[in-house]
XYZ file of N, CA and C in Angstrom:
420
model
N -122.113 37.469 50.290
C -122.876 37.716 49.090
C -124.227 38.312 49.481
N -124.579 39.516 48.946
C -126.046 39.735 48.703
C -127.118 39.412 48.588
N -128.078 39.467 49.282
C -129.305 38.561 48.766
C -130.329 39.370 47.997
N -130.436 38.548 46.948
C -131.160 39.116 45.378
C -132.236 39.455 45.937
N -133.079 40.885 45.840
C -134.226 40.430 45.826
C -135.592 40.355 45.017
N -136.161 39.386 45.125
C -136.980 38.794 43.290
C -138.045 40.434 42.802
N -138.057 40.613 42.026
C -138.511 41.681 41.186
C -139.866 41.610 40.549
N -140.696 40.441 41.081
C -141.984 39.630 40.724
C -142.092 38.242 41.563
N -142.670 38.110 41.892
C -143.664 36.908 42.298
C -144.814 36.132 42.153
N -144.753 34.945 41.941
C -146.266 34.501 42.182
C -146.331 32.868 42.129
N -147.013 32.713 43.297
C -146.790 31.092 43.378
C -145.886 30.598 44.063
N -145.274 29.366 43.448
C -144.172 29.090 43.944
C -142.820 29.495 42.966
N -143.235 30.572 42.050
C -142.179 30.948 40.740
C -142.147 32.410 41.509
N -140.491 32.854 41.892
C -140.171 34.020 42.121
C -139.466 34.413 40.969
N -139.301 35.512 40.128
C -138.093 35.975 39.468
C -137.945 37.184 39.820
N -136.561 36.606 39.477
C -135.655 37.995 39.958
C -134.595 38.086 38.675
N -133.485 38.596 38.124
C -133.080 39.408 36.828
C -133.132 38.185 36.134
N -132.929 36.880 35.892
C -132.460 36.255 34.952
C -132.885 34.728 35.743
N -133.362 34.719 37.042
C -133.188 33.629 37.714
C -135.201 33.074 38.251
N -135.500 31.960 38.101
C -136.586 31.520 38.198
C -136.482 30.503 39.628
N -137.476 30.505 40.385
C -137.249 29.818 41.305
C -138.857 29.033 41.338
N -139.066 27.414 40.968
C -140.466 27.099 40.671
C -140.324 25.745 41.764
N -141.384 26.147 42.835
C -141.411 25.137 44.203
C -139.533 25.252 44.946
N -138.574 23.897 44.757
C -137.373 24.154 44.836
C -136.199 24.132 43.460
N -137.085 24.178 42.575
C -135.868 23.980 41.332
C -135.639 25.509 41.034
N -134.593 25.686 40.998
C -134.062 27.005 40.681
C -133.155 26.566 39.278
N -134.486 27.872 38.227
C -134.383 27.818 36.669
C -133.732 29.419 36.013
N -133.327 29.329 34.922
C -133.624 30.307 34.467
C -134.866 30.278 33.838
N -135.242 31.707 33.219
C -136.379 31.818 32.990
C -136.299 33.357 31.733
N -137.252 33.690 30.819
C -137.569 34.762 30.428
C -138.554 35.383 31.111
N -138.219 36.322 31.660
C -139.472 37.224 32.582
C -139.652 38.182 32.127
N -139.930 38.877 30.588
C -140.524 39.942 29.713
C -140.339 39.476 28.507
N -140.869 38.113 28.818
C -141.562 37.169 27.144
C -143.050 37.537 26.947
N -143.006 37.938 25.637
C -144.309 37.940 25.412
C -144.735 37.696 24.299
N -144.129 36.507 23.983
C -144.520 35.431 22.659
C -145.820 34.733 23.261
N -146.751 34.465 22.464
C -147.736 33.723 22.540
C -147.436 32.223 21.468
N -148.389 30.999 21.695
C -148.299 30.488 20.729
C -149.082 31.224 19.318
N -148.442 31.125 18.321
C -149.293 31.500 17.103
C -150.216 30.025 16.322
N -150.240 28.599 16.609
C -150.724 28.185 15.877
C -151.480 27.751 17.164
N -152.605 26.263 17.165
C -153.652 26.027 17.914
C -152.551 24.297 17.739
N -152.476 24.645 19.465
C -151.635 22.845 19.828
C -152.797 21.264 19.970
N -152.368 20.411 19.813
C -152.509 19.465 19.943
C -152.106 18.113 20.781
N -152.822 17.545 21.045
C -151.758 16.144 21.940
C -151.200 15.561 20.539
N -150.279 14.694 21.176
C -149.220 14.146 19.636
C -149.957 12.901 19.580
N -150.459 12.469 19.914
C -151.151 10.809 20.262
C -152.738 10.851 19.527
N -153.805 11.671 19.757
C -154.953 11.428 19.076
C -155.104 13.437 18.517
N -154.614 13.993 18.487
C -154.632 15.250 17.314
C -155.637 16.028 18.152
N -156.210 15.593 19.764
C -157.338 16.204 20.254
C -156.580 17.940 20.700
N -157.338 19.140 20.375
C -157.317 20.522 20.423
C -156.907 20.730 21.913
N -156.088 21.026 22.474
C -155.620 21.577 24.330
C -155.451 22.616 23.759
N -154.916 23.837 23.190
C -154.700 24.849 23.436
C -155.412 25.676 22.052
N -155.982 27.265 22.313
C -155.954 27.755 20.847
C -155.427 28.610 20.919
N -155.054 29.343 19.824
C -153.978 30.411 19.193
C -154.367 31.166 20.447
N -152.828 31.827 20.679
C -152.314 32.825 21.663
C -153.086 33.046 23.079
N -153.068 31.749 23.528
C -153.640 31.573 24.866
C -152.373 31.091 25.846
N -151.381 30.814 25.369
C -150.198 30.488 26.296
C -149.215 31.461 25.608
N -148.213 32.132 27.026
C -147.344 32.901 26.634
C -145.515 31.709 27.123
N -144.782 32.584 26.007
C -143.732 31.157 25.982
C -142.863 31.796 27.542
N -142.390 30.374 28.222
C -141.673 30.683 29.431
C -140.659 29.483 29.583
N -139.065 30.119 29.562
C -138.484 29.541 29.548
C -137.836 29.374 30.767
N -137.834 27.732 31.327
C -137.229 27.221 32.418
C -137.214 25.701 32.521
N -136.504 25.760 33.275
C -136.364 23.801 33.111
C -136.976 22.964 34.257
N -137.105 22.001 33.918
C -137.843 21.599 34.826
C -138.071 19.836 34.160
N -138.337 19.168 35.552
C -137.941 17.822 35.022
C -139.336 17.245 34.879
N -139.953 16.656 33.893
C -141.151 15.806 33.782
C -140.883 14.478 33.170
N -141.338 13.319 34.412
C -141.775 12.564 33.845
C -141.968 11.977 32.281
N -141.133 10.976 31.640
C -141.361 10.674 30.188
C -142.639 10.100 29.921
N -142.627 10.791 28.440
C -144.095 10.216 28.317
C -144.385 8.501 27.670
N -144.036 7.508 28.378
C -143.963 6.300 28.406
C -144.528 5.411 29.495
N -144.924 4.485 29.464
C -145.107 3.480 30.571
C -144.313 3.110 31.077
N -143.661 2.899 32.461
C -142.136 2.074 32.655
C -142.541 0.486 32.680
N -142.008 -0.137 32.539
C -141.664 -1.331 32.729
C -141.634 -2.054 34.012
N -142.356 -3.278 34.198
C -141.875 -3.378 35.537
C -140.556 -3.552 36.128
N -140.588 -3.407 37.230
C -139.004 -3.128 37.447
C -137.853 -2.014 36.993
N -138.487 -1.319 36.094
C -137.604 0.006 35.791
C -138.054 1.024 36.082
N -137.185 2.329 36.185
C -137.604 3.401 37.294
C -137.502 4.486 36.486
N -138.083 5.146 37.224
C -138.806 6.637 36.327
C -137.780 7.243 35.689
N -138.526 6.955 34.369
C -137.592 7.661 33.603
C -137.975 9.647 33.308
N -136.854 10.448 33.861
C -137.493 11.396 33.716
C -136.234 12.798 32.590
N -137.320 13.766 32.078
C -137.321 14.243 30.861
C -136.854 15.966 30.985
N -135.618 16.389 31.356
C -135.572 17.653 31.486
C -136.119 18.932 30.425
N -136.733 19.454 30.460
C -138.063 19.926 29.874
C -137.764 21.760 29.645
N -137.432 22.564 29.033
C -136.664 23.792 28.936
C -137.800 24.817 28.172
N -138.464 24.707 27.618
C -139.319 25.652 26.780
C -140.857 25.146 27.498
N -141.802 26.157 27.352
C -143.023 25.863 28.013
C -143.649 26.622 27.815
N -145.251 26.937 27.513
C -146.023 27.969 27.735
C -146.976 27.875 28.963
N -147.030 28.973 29.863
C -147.260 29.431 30.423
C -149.121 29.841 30.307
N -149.997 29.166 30.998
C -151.395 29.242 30.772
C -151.944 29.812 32.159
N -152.737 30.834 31.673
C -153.436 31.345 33.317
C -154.751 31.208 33.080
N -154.927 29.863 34.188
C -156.479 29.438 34.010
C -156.682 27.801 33.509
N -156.852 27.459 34.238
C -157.275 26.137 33.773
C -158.543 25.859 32.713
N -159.524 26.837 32.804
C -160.901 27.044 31.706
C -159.461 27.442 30.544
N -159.006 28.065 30.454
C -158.637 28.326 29.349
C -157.962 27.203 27.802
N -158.078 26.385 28.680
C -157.711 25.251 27.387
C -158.937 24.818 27.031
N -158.336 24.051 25.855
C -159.990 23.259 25.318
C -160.191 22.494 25.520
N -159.026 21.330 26.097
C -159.077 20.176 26.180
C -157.682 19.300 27.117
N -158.193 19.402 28.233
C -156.649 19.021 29.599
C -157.369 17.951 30.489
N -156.611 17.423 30.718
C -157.021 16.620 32.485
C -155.645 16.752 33.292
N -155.876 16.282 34.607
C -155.098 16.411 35.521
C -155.111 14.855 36.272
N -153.468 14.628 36.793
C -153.419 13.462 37.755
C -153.411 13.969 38.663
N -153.370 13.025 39.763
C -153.732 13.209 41.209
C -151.735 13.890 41.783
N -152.138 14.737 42.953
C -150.698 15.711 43.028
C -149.302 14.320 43.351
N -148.547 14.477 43.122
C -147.111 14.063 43.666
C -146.264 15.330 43.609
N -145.547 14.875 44.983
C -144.605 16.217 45.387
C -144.816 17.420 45.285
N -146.341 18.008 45.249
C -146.551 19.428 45.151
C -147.036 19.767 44.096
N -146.877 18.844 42.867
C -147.300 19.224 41.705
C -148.720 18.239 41.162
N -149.248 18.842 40.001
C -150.347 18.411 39.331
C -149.605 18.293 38.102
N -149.907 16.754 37.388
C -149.651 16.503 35.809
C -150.375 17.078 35.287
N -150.500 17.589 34.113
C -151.306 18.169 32.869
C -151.499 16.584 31.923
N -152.224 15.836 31.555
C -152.534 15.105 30.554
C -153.532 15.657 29.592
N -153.640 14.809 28.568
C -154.514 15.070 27.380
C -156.256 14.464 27.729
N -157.076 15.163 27.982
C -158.340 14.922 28.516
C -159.279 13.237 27.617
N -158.895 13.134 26.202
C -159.290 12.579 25.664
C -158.277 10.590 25.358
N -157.162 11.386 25.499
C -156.185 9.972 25.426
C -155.671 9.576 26.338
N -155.473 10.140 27.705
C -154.819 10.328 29.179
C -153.455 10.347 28.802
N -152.795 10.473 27.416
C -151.352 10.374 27.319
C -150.235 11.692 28.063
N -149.544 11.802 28.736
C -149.112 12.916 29.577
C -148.042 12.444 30.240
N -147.357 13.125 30.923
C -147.601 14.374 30.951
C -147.451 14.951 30.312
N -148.156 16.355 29.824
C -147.743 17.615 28.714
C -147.670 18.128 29.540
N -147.836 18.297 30.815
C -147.012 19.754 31.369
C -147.477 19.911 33.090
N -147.483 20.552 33.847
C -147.472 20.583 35.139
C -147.857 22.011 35.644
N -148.377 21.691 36.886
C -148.851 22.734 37.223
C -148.651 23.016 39.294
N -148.715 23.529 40.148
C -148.617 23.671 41.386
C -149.875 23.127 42.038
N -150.104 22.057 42.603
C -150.967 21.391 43.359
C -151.836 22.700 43.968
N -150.983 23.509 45.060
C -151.641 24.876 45.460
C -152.523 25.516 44.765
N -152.139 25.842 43.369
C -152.362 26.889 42.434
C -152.355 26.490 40.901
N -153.390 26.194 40.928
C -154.349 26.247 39.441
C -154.376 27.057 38.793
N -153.609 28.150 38.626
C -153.923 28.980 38.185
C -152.785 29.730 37.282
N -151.470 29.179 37.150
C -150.414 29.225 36.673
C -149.954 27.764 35.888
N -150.463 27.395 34.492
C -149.813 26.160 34.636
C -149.079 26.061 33.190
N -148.626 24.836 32.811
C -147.183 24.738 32.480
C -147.357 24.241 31.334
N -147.117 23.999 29.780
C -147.506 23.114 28.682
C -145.982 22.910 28.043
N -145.478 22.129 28.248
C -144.160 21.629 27.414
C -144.251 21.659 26.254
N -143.503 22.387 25.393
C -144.037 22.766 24.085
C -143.548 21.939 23.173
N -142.474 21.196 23.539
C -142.288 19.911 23.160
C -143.155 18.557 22.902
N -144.363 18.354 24.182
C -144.832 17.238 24.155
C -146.390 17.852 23.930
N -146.760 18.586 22.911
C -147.623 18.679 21.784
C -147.584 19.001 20.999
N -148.151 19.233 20.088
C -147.595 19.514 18.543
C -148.475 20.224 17.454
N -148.438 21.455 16.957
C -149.319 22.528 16.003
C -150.004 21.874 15.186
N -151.157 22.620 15.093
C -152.043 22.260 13.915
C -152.672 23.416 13.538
């Protein structure tokens, strides 16, 4: 077999026709999306502002995060396969984010004001590509 070779790069996300490669999870992906969000997101927990209109472009790939729950003692991470996302370049660019400390390469995205998170992830390396589950906030 041939070896593909990716048609863009950056980070630890290569794409190549249809195929996303982010650290070692190999996703698909849209790589000539250029949906923005149209409304201004929110954390789902205290309504505090993280994103405003058309500052994240939508990027589809999967990727597993962490549920947004406390575990229990004695029960084990429960985790959340995660498929839709926008795509933020720049960490200034939100209004309102914090970050946990890295595991496995990555940085959590939490909500700066409630610490509820993860909303989304980003490359420990690189700040500069990061991730908002468009699932775990919600329009206003």
């Amino acid at each position: 077999m041939a070896q593909q070779l990716p048609t863009e790069s950056f980070d630890n996300k290569i794409i190549t026709d249809d195929v996303c490669t982010v650290g070692t999870h190999i996703t698909e992906c849209d790589k000539d999306s250029t949906d923005t969000n149209s409304t201004q997101l929110a954390c789902q927990r205290c309504s505090s502002l993280i994103l405003d209109i058309g500052k994240g472009t939508l990027d589809r790939h999967s990727f597993n995060l962490p549920a947004m729950k406390h575990k229990e003692e004695g029960e084990s991470l429960i985790i959340d396969t995660i498929d839709e996302f926008l795509l933020v370049k720049g960490m200034y660019t939100f209004e309102n984010i914090g970050f946990t400390n890295s595991k496995d390469g990555y940085k959590y995205l939490i909500c700066a004001d409630c610490e509820i998170g993860p909303v989304g992830y980003c490359s420990a390396s690189n700040m500069n590509l990061l991730y908002v589950a468009i699932s775990r906030v919600k329009e206003i």
